[in-house]
Coordinates of C-alpha atoms in Angstrom, one line a residue:
X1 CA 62.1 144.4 113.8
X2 CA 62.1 141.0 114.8
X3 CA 65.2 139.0 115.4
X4 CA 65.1 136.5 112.6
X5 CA 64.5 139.4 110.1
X6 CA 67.8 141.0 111.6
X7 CA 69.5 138.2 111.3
X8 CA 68.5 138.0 107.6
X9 CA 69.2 141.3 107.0
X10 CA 73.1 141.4 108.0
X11 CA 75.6 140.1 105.5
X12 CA 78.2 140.7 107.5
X13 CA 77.5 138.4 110.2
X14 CA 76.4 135.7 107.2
X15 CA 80.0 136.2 106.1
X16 CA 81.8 136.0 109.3
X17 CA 79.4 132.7 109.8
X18 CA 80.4 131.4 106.4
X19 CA 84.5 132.4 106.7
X20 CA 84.3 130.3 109.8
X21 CA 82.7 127.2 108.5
X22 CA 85.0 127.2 105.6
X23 CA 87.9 127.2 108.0
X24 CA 86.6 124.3 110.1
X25 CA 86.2 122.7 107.0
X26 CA 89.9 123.4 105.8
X27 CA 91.0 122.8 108.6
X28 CA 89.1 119.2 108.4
X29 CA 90.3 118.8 105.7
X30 CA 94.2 119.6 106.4
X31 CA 94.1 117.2 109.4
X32 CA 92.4 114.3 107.7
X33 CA 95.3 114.1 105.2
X34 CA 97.9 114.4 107.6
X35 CA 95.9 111.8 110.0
X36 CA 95.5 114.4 112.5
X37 CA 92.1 114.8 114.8
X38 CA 89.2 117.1 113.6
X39 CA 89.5 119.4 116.5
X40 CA 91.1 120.0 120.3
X41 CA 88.4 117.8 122.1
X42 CA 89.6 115.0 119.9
X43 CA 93.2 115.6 119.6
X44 CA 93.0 115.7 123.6
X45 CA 90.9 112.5 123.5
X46 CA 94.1 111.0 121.6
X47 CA 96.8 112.7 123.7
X48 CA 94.9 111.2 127.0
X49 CA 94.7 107.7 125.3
X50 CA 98.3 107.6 124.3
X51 CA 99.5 108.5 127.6
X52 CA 102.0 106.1 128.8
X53 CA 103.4 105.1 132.0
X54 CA 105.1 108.3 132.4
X55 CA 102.8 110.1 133.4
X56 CA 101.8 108.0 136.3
X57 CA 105.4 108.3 137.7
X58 CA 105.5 108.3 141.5
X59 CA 108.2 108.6 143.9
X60 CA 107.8 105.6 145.4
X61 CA 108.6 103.9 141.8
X62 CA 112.5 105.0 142.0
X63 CA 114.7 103.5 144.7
X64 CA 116.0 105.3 147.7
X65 CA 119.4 106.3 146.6
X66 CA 118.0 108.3 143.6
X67 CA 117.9 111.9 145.2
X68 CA 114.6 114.1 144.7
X69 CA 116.0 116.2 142.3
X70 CA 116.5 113.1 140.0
X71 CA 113.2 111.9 140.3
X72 CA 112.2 115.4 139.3
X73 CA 114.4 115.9 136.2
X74 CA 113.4 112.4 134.9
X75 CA 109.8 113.1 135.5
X76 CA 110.0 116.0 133.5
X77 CA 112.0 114.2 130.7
X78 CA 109.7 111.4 130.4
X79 CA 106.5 113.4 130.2
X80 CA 108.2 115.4 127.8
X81 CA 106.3 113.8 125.2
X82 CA 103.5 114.5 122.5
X83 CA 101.4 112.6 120.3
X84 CA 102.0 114.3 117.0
X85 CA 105.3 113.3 117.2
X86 CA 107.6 109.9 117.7
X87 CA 107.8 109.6 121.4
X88 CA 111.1 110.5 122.8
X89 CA 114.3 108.5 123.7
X90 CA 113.6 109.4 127.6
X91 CA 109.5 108.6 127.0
X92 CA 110.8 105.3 125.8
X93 CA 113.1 103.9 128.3
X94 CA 111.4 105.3 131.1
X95 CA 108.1 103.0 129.5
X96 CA 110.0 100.1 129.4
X97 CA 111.2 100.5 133.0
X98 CA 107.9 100.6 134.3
X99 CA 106.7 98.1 132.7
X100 CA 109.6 95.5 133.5
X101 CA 109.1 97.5 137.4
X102 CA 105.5 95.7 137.0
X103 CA 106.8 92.3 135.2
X104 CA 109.1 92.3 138.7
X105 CA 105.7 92.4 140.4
X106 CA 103.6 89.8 139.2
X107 CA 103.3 85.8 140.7
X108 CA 105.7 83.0 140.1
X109 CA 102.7 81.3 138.9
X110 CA 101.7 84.4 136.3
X111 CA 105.1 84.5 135.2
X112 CA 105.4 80.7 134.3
X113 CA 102.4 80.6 132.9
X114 CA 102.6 83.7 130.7
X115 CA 106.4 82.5 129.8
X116 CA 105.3 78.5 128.8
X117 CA 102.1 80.4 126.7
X118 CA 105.0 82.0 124.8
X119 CA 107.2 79.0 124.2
X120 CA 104.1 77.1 122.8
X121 CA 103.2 80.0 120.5
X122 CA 106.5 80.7 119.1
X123 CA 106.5 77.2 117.8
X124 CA 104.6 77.9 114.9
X125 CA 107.0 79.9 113.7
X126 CA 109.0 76.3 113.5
X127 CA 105.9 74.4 112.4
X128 CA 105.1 76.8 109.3
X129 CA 109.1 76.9 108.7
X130 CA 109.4 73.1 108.4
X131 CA 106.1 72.7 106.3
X132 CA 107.1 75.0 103.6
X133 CA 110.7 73.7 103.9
X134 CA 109.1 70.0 102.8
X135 CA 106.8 71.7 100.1
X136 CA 110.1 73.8 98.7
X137 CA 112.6 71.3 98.7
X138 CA 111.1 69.1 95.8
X139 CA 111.8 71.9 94.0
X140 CA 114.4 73.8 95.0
X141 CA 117.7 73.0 96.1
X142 CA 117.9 72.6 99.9
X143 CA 119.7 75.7 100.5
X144 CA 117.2 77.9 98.7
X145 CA 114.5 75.9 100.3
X146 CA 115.8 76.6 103.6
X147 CA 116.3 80.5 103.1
X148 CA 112.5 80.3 101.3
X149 CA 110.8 78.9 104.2
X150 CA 113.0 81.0 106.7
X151 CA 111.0 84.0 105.8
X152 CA 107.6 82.4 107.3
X153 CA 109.8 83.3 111.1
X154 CA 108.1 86.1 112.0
X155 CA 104.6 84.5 112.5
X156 CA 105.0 82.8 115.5
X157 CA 107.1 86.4 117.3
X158 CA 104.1 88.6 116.2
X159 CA 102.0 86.3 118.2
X160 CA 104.0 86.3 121.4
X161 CA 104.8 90.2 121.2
X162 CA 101.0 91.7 120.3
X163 CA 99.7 89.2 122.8
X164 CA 102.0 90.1 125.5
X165 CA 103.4 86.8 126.5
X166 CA 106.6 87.3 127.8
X167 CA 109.4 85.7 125.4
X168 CA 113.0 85.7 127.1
X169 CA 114.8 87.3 124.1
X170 CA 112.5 89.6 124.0
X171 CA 112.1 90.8 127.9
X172 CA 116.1 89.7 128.4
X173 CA 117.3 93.7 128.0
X174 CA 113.7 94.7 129.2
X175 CA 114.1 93.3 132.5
X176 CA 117.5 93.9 133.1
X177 CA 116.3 98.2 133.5
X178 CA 115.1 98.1 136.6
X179 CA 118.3 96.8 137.9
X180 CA 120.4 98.9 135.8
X181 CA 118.8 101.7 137.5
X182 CA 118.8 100.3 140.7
X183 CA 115.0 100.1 141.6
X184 CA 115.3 96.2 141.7
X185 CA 118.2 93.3 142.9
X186 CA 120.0 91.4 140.7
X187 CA 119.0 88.3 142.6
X188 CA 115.5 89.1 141.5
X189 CA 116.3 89.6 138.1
X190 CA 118.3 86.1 137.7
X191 CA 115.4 84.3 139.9
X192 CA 113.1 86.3 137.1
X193 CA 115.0 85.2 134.0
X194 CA 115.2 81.5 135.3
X195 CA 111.6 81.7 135.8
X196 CA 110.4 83.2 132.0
X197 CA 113.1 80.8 130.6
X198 CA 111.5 77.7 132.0
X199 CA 108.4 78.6 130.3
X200 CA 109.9 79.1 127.4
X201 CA 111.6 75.9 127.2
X202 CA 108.9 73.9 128.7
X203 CA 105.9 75.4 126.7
X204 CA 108.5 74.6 123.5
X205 CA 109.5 71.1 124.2
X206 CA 105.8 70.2 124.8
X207 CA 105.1 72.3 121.3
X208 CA 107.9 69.5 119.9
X209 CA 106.4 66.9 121.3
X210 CA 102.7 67.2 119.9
X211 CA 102.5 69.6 116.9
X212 CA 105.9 68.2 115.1
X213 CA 104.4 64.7 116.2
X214 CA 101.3 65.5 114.4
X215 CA 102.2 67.1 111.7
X216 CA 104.4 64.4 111.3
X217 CA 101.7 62.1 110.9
X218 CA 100.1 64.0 108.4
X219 CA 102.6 64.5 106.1
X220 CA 103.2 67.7 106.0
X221 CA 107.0 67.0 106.4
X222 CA 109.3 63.7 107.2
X223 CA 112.1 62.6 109.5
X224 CA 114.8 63.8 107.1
X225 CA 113.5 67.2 106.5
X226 CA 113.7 67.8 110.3
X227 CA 117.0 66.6 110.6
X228 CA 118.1 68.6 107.6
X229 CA 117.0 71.7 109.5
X230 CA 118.6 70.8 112.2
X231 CA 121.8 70.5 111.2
X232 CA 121.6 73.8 109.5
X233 CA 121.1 74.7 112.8
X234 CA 123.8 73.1 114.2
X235 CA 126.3 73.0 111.6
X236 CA 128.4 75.4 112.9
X237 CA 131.1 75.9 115.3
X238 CA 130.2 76.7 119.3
X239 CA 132.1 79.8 118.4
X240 CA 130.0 80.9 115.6
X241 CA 126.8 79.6 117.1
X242 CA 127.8 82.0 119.9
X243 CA 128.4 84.9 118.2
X244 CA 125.3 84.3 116.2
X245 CA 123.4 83.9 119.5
X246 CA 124.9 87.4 120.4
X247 CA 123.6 89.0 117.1
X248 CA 119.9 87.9 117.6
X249 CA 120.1 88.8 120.8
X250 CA 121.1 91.9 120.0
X251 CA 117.9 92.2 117.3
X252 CA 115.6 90.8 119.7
X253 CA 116.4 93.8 122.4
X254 CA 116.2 96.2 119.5
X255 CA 112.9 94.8 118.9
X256 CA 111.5 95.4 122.1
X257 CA 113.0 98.9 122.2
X258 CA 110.7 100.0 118.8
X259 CA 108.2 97.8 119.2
X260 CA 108.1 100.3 122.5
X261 CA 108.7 103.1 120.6
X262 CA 105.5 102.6 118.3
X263 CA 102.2 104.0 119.2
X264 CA 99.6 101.2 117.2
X265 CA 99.5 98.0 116.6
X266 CA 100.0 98.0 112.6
X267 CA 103.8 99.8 113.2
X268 CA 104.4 97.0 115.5
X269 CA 103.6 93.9 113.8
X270 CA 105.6 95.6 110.6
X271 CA 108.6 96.2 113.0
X272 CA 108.0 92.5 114.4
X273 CA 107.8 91.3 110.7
X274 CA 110.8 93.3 109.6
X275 CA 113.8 92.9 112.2
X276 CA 113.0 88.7 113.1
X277 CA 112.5 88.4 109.4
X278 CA 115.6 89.3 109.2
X279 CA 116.6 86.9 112.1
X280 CA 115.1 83.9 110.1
X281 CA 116.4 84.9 106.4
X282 CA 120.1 85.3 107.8
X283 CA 119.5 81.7 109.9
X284 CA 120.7 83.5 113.4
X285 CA 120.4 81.3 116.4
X286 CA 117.3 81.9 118.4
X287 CA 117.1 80.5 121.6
X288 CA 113.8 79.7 121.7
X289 CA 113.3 78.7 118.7
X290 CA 116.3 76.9 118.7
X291 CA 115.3 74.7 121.5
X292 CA 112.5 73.7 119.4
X293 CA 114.1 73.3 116.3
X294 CA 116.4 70.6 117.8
X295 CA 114.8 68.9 120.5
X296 CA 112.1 67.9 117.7
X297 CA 115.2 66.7 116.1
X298 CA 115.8 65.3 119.4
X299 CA 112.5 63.2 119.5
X300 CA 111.7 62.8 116.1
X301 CA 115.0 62.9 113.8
X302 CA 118.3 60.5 113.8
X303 CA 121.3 62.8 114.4
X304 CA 120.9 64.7 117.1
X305 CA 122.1 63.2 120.6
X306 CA 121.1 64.8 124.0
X307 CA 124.4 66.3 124.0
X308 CA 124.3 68.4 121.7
X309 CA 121.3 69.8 122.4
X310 CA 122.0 71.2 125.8
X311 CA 125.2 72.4 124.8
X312 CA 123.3 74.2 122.1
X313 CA 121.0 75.9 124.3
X314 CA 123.3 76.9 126.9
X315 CA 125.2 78.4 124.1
X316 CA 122.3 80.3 122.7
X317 CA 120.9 81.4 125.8
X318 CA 123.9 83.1 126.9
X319 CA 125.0 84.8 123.7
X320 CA 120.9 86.2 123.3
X321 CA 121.5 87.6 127.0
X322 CA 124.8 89.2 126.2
X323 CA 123.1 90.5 123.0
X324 CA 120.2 91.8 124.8
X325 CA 122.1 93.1 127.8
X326 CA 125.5 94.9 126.7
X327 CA 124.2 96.0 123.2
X328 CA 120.6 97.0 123.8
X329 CA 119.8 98.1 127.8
X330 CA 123.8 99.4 129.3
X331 CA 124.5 101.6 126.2
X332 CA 120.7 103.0 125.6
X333 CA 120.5 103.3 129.5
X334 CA 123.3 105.1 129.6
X335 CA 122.6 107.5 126.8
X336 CA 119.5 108.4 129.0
X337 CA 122.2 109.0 132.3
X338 CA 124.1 111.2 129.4
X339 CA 120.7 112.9 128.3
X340 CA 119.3 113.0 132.3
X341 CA 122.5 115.2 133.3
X342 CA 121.5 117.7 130.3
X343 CA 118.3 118.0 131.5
X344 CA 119.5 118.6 135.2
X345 CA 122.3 121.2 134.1
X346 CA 120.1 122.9 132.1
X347 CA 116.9 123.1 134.9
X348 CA 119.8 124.3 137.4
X349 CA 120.6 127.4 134.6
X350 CA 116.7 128.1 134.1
X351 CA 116.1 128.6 138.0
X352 CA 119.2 130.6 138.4
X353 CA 118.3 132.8 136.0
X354 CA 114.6 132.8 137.2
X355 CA 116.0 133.8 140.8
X356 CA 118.3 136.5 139.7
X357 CA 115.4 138.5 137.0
X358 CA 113.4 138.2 140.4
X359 CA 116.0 140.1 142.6
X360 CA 116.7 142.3 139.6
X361 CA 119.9 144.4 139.1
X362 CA 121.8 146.3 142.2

């Protein structure tokens, strides 16, 4: 008998053949609705594309004073991560340390450069705000018109953040992890902030300068609408203005920390869109937006002296660090401390048992 014609002849291996296909195909099937990969080669495929900076953790990444078993017990927290499932709170901060460790490592000249890009692309958050704010107000009440047009703030953020320019409210709690956890100085960190703030201001003023100029000039909005903005900028308090500053700031580090947190592109520009939405609609005090917002008021407008301006940006720029800082890295940093001591306790029980089933009972 030849081998096709036993083949033929046994059912029972058809069925075993056919139980197995409809399986796969269920299976398929069950992992295409919940978004899931068809089979292990492709859910590995996904688990190796997704892995993060953890997993390249070396010991020359932590500072001196961290002691081996440290470095151990937060190599095993941070890997302890997988891709069918949000990543963890370790997985995240011990990705945003690394990549603020390699922020700390890049040129004075990459750093400005990357920092001015930002402050020039954040601007059209302003430019887009203003325009609509002209096109709303013959309509609407200014107030309304304002609150309208504040909603168009996200655009210019969901720029910087996909495109990985580095925006100080945005890197302010980032970069502050490294030092937190003492793998960098704090000299280094000030020199770093100074640096990306620059940029920011820099890349912003020159955004004033030309785009407002222009449009401007092509009537997309007058004078008076961009002192109207500005002084719903500025018509508050220092106090308030501060504690406004603080409150973005806080957002901003809270940003960074999910915009970490999410594992495509889609999640992040809806988390962008969401929390400095939010920023806009309430009218909290950006700094660099801010600067842009009144130093085109600055250039173009009638009520806004030099004066005023730099005291509003030292304002803002210290309340979106304190926001950042305090609210965002210290108390999620040291959740991790609180989490990393678990971890240690309960590795020290696991090899104490371990050693004691191996010397068994006397």
């Amino acid at each position: 008998m030849s081998k096709d014609t036993e083949h033929k002849s046994n059912p029972q291996a058809d069925n075993i053949v056919d139980k197995r296909l409809m399986n796969d195909a269920a299976n398929r099937a069950y992992n295409a609705k919940d978004g899931l990969p068809d089979n292990e080669n492709d859910r590995q495929n996904i688990s190796d594309s997704n892995i993060d900076a953890n997993e390249t953790l070396k010991d020359e990444d932590f500072s001196e004073e961290i002691s081996q078993q440290d470095r151990e017990t937060i190599k095993k927290v941070a890997n302890d991560d997988n891709v069918s499932q949000a990543k963890s709170y370790a997985s995240i901060l011990v990705e945003q340390v690394m990549d603020a460790k390699e922020t700390f490592e890049r040129s004075l000249g990459s750093l400005f450069t990357s920092a001015f890009t930002a402050g020039i692309e954040i601007g059209i958050s302003f430019f887009m705000i203003l325009s609509a704010f002209a096109l709303l107000s013959g309509v609407l009440p200014s107030h309304y018109a304002v609150v309208l047009a504040s909603l168009l703030y996200p655009i210019g953020f969901i720029i910087v953040v996909i495109g990985q320019s580095l925006l100080f409210t945005e890197q302010t709690s980032l970069l502050s992890l490294p030092v937190l956890n003492k793998i960098e100085p704090l000299n280094k960190l000030l020199r770093l902030w100074g640096i990306v703030i620059a940029g920011n201001v820099v890349g912003g003023c020159l955004f004033a300068a030309l785009m407002i100029g222009l449009g401007l000039n092509m009537q997309l909005f007058s004078v008076s609408d961009i002192d109207i903005y500005a002084e719903h900028i500025l018509g508050f308090r220092w106090w308030v203005i501060f504690g406004s500053a603080i409150l973005a700031g806080w957002m901003m580090g809270v940003t960074a920390w999910l915009v970490t947190s999410a594992r495509d592109t889609l999640s992040r520009i809806v988390l962008v869109t969401l929390i400095t939405g939010s920023i806009g609609f309430l009218g909290l005090h950006h700094s660099i937006v801010g600067n842009i917002e009144i130093f085109s008021a600055l250039l173009y407008g009638n009520t806004v002296s030099l004066g005023r301006y730099l005291l509003f940006l030292a304002v803002v720029l210290v309340g979106n660090t304190i926001g950042g800082v305090v609210f965002v890295a210290i108390l999620k940093n040291r959740t991790f401390l609180f989490e990393l001591a678990k971890v240690k306790e309960e590795t020290a029980k696991d090899k104490l048992e371990a050693k004691n089933n191996i010397r068994g009972p006397y």
